[in-house]
Amino acid sequence: MAAAASRPDRAYHQDYICRIRYENNLPPPPGSVKLLDIPIDGLDYYASPGFASRLHRSQPINIEADAELGMPINLVGMPGVFDGDESSIQAPLIIPPVNPKDKNLLRPLAELGKPKYQGGGISFLRRTEYISSDTTRARSEAASKSTPKSPGPRLRKPVDTSKDDPINVLRAAVKGFDIANPEDAYTGPDTNENIKGLDPTPAELEAWNEPKHPLKSSLKPIDFYPILPDLEAGTDAGDYMVAKFSTNPTHVANKRDTRVDVGLLRPIDDEAMLAEYSAKIAAHEADPARIPHPGGAPFNYNFFLPTDEASANNLKKKLDVDDPDRDNANLYTAKNRDGKEVFRLERQRTYETGRATAQDANHAYKEIALALRDPELDVTTQDALLDSDDPSQQRLKKGAYYYPIMQKIQLKPHRSKNMAQLGGASRFNDEDDDKRVDAWDVIVDDLDDNEKAKRSLNRAALLGDDEDAPEEDS
C-alpha cells in the first residue's frame, strides 16, 4: 500500500477509432407522430436520461388486439380440411395483379432507408504540388509522352434488324427441317407455298450428325425416334384429358391397383354448376385484363372400376389393337339382362373437380404425351401382325407418337354429406338415388359411321388438308 501510495499518478489518454462498415438504417415508423404536452421550462431537466425513461413508462403503447391477434384459426366450415384436402386454405393458383398503390410495399430492403454511400474517389485529397513554370512545363511534356492518344468515342456495333424479320425467322425454322431431311429441302425460288431455308453452317451439320449431351459429353445416343402424329388413335374431340386423383381412388394401399388403368369416369350433368361456369366465362370475356380465365368446365364424375384384377386384364386385352387374342369372345366376364357378353364396372364413389386447366385452340400442342413405339423390340406383335394388310397396323411404324393434352383436372372426393354434418351447404348436388348408376356394362366394338366421320375430320385438320374429310351430302 505504501509503494502504491508513493507512485505518482499517471494519466493515460486513449482514443478509440471505429470505422462503421455496415449500416442498418431503419425506415421511419409507419404510425403518425404523437404530440405530447411537455412544458418547456427547465431544459436540463427534460434533456436528462431519467426524464426520458419516466416518460416511456408513463406513456404505454396503445395496441388493441383481439383474442386471436387478427389471425383466426377456426377451420370449421372449410371444405375438406379435416380430410386432408387443404386447397381451401391455400393461395389461389392465379395471383391477382398488385394494386399500383401497393407496389411501394414490395420494394426490396436495399432500397429502404438512406441511400448507401458510394466510396469513390475523394476529390479534396491531392498530392502536394509546387507551382513553378519549369516544373509545370516538364511535367506536362512527360505526361503527354506517356499518355497514349485517345482513339475517340467508341461506335456501337450496328444491330442487324433483318434477323427479326418474320420471313427471316421462317427461313431459320425451315433450316432445321432441311438439316434433318436434306432430301426434301426446297431449293427453288420463294413462293406463297414454299420458302427456301437459310444455308446451314458446318457446325450445325456436325451437331446434327454427331449429337452431344449439353452437360455430359461422354453420353452418346443409342437410338433415334421420329416424332409422328398417331392418326389411328384419335378421340371424338381430337385431344386428350389428364385426370389426377388427390387421394387413393381404391382401398388397395400396399401395391398399385391395375384396375385404375381401365377405370371409367362418367360426368354428371349439373345445370347450376354449368350456369355458374358460363357466368365466369362471360365475366372474363367482358374484362379479360382484370378477370382471369376460369379454366376448364368443372364437372362431377362417377368413378367405375372392374370387379377384380382378372376382369381388368381381359378388358386391357380387348382394348389392345396389337393383341392377337383381342377378338376372343371368352374375354368377357359377365352377361347383361339381354344375355350379351359384357365387362361389368361397378361404381366406387363420386368425385368433383378440384382444379382444372384448359388450353385454347392457339396452344393446342403446348402439352403433349409421347409414346415410343418400336416393333422390332416387340417380338410377339411383330410375328402376329407382320403380314397384316389392315391399315390400322401402320401404327407399328417406329416413332415417338404424340397426343395433344387440352385439359388437366384434379379430382377430389365429393363430400356433400360431411359438409351437411358440419352445418355448411354443399356446392354440388349428387344424383338422385333413383337416377344413380351403380354398375356399367361395357362392350368393346368397332367404330360406327358417326365416330369414323368425327375422326376423319380431326385427321384432316391435323394434316392440314381435306383428303380424309368425309363428303357432305348435297
PDB file of N, CA, C and O in Angstrom, residues 163-196:
ATOM      1  N   LYS A 163     -32.689  -9.793 -88.870  1.00  0.00           N
ATOM      2  CA  LYS A 163     -32.870 -11.087 -88.209  1.00  0.00           C
ATOM      3  C   LYS A 163     -34.238 -11.205 -87.551  1.00  0.00           C
ATOM      4  O   LYS A 163     -34.736 -12.311 -87.371  1.00  0.00           O
ATOM      5  N   ASP A 164     -34.839 -10.100 -87.157  1.00  0.00           N
ATOM      6  CA  ASP A 164     -36.152 -10.132 -86.538  1.00  0.00           C
ATOM      7  C   ASP A 164     -37.275 -10.085 -87.562  1.00  0.00           C
ATOM      8  O   ASP A 164     -38.446 -10.062 -87.183  1.00  0.00           O
ATOM      9  N   ASP A 165     -36.935 -10.066 -88.822  1.00  0.00           N
ATOM     10  CA  ASP A 165     -37.961 -10.048 -89.855  1.00  0.00           C
ATOM     11  C   ASP A 165     -38.714 -11.376 -89.851  1.00  0.00           C
ATOM     12  O   ASP A 165     -38.094 -12.448 -89.709  1.00  0.00           O
ATOM     13  N   PRO A 166     -40.036 -11.374 -89.988  1.00  0.00           N
ATOM     14  CA  PRO A 166     -40.792 -12.654 -89.963  1.00  0.00           C
ATOM     15  C   PRO A 166     -40.344 -13.636 -91.034  1.00  0.00           C
ATOM     16  O   PRO A 166     -40.305 -14.850 -90.799  1.00  0.00           O
ATOM     17  N   ILE A 167     -39.984 -13.132 -92.215  1.00  0.00           N
ATOM     18  CA  ILE A 167     -39.528 -14.038 -93.277  1.00  0.00           C
ATOM     19  C   ILE A 167     -38.208 -14.686 -92.891  1.00  0.00           C
ATOM     20  O   ILE A 167     -37.990 -15.894 -93.114  1.00  0.00           O
ATOM     21  N   ASN A 168     -37.323 -13.923 -92.254  1.00  0.00           N
ATOM     22  CA  ASN A 168     -36.035 -14.479 -91.831  1.00  0.00           C
ATOM     23  C   ASN A 168     -36.222 -15.498 -90.708  1.00  0.00           C
ATOM     24  O   ASN A 168     -35.514 -16.509 -90.644  1.00  0.00           O
ATOM     25  N   VAL A 169     -37.157 -15.218 -89.819  1.00  0.00           N
ATOM     26  CA  VAL A 169     -37.442 -16.188 -88.748  1.00  0.00           C
ATOM     27  C   VAL A 169     -37.974 -17.483 -89.337  1.00  0.00           C
ATOM     28  O   VAL A 169     -37.627 -18.594 -88.900  1.00  0.00           O
ATOM     29  N   LEU A 170     -38.837 -17.371 -90.354  1.00  0.00           N
ATOM     30  CA  LEU A 170     -39.364 -18.565 -91.009  1.00  0.00           C
ATOM     31  C   LEU A 170     -38.266 -19.325 -91.740  1.00  0.00           C
ATOM     32  O   LEU A 170     -38.247 -20.568 -91.740  1.00  0.00           O
ATOM     33  N   ARG A 171     -37.329 -18.601 -92.347  1.00  0.00           N
ATOM     34  CA  ARG A 171     -36.215 -19.281 -93.010  1.00  0.00           C
ATOM     35  C   ARG A 171     -35.362 -20.055 -92.003  1.00  0.00           C
ATOM     36  O   ARG A 171     -34.891 -21.157 -92.293  1.00  0.00           O
ATOM     37  N   ALA A 172     -35.148 -19.470 -90.829  1.00  0.00           N
ATOM     38  CA  ALA A 172     -34.364 -20.172 -89.804  1.00  0.00           C
ATOM     39  C   ALA A 172     -35.081 -21.432 -89.335  1.00  0.00           C
ATOM     40  O   ALA A 172     -34.436 -22.452 -89.042  1.00  0.00           O
ATOM     41  N   ALA A 173     -36.419 -21.380 -89.247  1.00  0.00           N
ATOM     42  CA  ALA A 173     -37.165 -22.580 -88.843  1.00  0.00           C
ATOM     43  C   ALA A 173     -37.105 -23.650 -89.927  1.00  0.00           C
ATOM     44  O   ALA A 173     -36.973 -24.852 -89.635  1.00  0.00           O
ATOM     45  N   VAL A 174     -37.205 -23.238 -91.190  1.00  0.00           N
ATOM     46  CA  VAL A 174     -37.132 -24.206 -92.290  1.00  0.00           C
ATOM     47  C   VAL A 174     -35.744 -24.832 -92.363  1.00  0.00           C
ATOM     48  O   VAL A 174     -35.579 -25.997 -92.757  1.00  0.00           O
ATOM     49  N   LYS A 175     -34.710 -24.080 -91.959  1.00  0.00           N
ATOM     50  CA  LYS A 175     -33.352 -24.616 -91.993  1.00  0.00           C
ATOM     51  C   LYS A 175     -33.221 -25.857 -91.116  1.00  0.00           C
ATOM     52  O   LYS A 175     -32.517 -26.821 -91.478  1.00  0.00           O
ATOM     53  N   GLY A 176     -33.891 -25.854 -89.952  1.00  0.00           N
ATOM     54  CA  GLY A 176     -33.818 -27.031 -89.094  1.00  0.00           C
ATOM     55  C   GLY A 176     -34.408 -28.266 -89.743  1.00  0.00           C
ATOM     56  O   GLY A 176     -33.855 -29.374 -89.619  1.00  0.00           O
ATOM     57  N   PHE A 177     -35.533 -28.112 -90.487  1.00  0.00           N
ATOM     58  CA  PHE A 177     -36.113 -29.260 -91.189  1.00  0.00           C
ATOM     59  C   PHE A 177     -35.229 -29.680 -92.363  1.00  0.00           C
ATOM     60  O   PHE A 177     -35.149 -30.884 -92.685  1.00  0.00           O
ATOM     61  N   ASP A 178     -34.566 -28.734 -93.026  1.00  0.00           N
ATOM     62  CA  ASP A 178     -33.681 -29.098 -94.128  1.00  0.00           C
ATOM     63  C   ASP A 178     -32.473 -29.875 -93.644  1.00  0.00           C
ATOM     64  O   ASP A 178     -31.985 -30.785 -94.341  1.00  0.00           O
ATOM     65  N   ILE A 179     -31.975 -29.538 -92.447  1.00  0.00           N
ATOM     66  CA  ILE A 179     -30.842 -30.292 -91.899  1.00  0.00           C
ATOM     67  C   ILE A 179     -31.257 -31.719 -91.565  1.00  0.00           C
ATOM     68  O   ILE A 179     -30.515 -32.681 -91.813  1.00  0.00           O
ATOM     69  N   ALA A 180     -32.463 -31.885 -91.016  1.00  0.00           N
ATOM     70  CA  ALA A 180     -32.924 -33.222 -90.642  1.00  0.00           C
ATOM     71  C   ALA A 180     -33.295 -34.054 -91.867  1.00  0.00           C
ATOM     72  O   ALA A 180     -33.107 -35.273 -91.875  1.00  0.00           O
ATOM     73  N   ASN A 181     -33.848 -33.396 -92.918  1.00  0.00           N
ATOM     74  CA  ASN A 181     -34.277 -34.115 -94.123  1.00  0.00           C
ATOM     75  C   ASN A 181     -33.695 -33.404 -95.351  1.00  0.00           C
ATOM     76  O   ASN A 181     -34.388 -32.632 -96.029  1.00  0.00           O
ATOM     77  N   PRO A 182     -32.425 -33.603 -95.627  1.00  0.00           N
ATOM     78  CA  PRO A 182     -31.822 -32.876 -96.758  1.00  0.00           C
ATOM     79  C   PRO A 182     -32.419 -33.267 -98.102  1.00  0.00           C
ATOM     80  O   PRO A 182     -32.396 -32.478 -99.043  1.00  0.00           O
ATOM     81  N   GLU A 183     -32.964 -34.486 -98.211  1.00  0.00           N
ATOM     82  CA  GLU A 183     -33.532 -34.891 -99.492  1.00  0.00           C
ATOM     83  C   GLU A 183     -34.830 -34.160 -99.816  1.00  0.00           C
ATOM     84  O   GLU A 183     -35.238 -34.081-100.982  1.00  0.00           O
ATOM     85  N   ASP A 184     -35.507 -33.626 -98.799  1.00  0.00           N
ATOM     86  CA  ASP A 184     -36.752 -32.885 -99.013  1.00  0.00           C
ATOM     87  C   ASP A 184     -36.552 -31.380 -98.983  1.00  0.00           C
ATOM     88  O   ASP A 184     -37.537 -30.630 -98.948  1.00  0.00           O
ATOM     89  N   ALA A 185     -35.319 -30.898 -98.957  1.00  0.00           N
ATOM     90  CA  ALA A 185     -35.064 -29.464 -98.865  1.00  0.00           C
ATOM     91  C   ALA A 185     -35.492 -28.765-100.153  1.00  0.00           C
ATOM     92  O   ALA A 185     -35.249 -29.261-101.268  1.00  0.00           O
ATOM     93  N   TYR A 186     -36.139 -27.632-100.001  1.00  0.00           N
ATOM     94  CA  TYR A 186     -36.600 -26.851-101.150  1.00  0.00           C
ATOM     95  C   TYR A 186     -35.504 -25.869-101.552  1.00  0.00           C
ATOM     96  O   TYR A 186     -34.991 -25.098-100.725  1.00  0.00           O
ATOM     97  N   THR A 187     -35.127 -25.884-102.822  1.00  0.00           N
ATOM     98  CA  THR A 187     -34.031 -25.050-103.317  1.00  0.00           C
ATOM     99  C   THR A 187     -34.471 -24.056-104.373  1.00  0.00           C
ATOM    100  O   THR A 187     -33.635 -23.330-104.917  1.00  0.00           O
ATOM    101  N   GLY A 188     -35.761 -23.995-104.698  1.00  0.00           N
ATOM    102  CA  GLY A 188     -36.235 -23.092-105.737  1.00  0.00           C
ATOM    103  C   GLY A 188     -36.504 -21.708-105.204  1.00  0.00           C
ATOM    104  O   GLY A 188     -36.183 -21.366-104.051  1.00  0.00           O
ATOM    105  N   PRO A 189     -37.106 -20.869-106.018  1.00  0.00           N
ATOM    106  CA  PRO A 189     -37.436 -19.506-105.572  1.00  0.00           C
ATOM    107  C   PRO A 189     -38.574 -19.512-104.568  1.00  0.00           C
ATOM    108  O   PRO A 189     -39.365 -20.457-104.488  1.00  0.00           O
ATOM    109  N   ASP A 190     -38.671 -18.438-103.798  1.00  0.00           N
ATOM    110  CA  ASP A 190     -39.710 -18.324-102.778  1.00  0.00           C
ATOM    111  C   ASP A 190     -41.070 -18.104-103.432  1.00  0.00           C
ATOM    112  O   ASP A 190     -41.222 -17.281-104.341  1.00  0.00           O
ATOM    113  N   THR A 191     -42.065 -18.851-102.947  1.00  0.00           N
ATOM    114  CA  THR A 191     -43.446 -18.709-103.394  1.00  0.00           C
ATOM    115  C   THR A 191     -44.346 -18.621-102.173  1.00  0.00           C
ATOM    116  O   THR A 191     -43.888 -18.656-101.024  1.00  0.00           O
ATOM    117  N   ASN A 192     -45.653 -18.533-102.428  1.00  0.00           N
ATOM    118  CA  ASN A 192     -46.595 -18.488-101.312  1.00  0.00           C
ATOM    119  C   ASN A 192     -46.688 -19.822-100.593  1.00  0.00           C
ATOM    120  O   ASN A 192     -47.060 -19.878 -99.423  1.00  0.00           O
ATOM    121  N   GLU A 193     -46.353 -20.921-101.295  1.00  0.00           N
ATOM    122  CA  GLU A 193     -46.444 -22.244-100.675  1.00  0.00           C
ATOM    123  C   GLU A 193     -45.108 -22.725-100.129  1.00  0.00           C
ATOM    124  O   GLU A 193     -45.074 -23.444 -99.127  1.00  0.00           O
ATOM    125  N   ASN A 194     -44.021 -22.369-100.777  1.00  0.00           N
ATOM    126  CA  ASN A 194     -42.694 -22.864-100.379  1.00  0.00           C
ATOM    127  C   ASN A 194     -41.758 -21.692-100.161  1.00  0.00           C
ATOM    128  O   ASN A 194     -41.850 -20.651-100.835  1.00  0.00           O
ATOM    129  N   ILE A 195     -40.853 -21.860 -99.217  1.00  0.00           N
ATOM    130  CA  ILE A 195     -39.846 -20.856 -98.926  1.00  0.00           C
ATOM    131  C   ILE A 195     -38.523 -21.571 -98.677  1.00  0.00           C
ATOM    132  O   ILE A 195     -38.470 -22.657 -98.081  1.00  0.00           O
ATOM    133  N   LYS A 196     -37.451 -20.982 -99.165  1.00  0.00           N
ATOM    134  CA  LYS A 196     -36.140 -21.581 -99.039  1.00  0.00           C
ATOM    135  C   LYS A 196     -35.529 -21.248 -97.683  1.00  0.00           C
ATOM    136  O   LYS A 196     -35.567 -20.095 -97.240  1.00  0.00           O
TER     137      LYS A 196
END
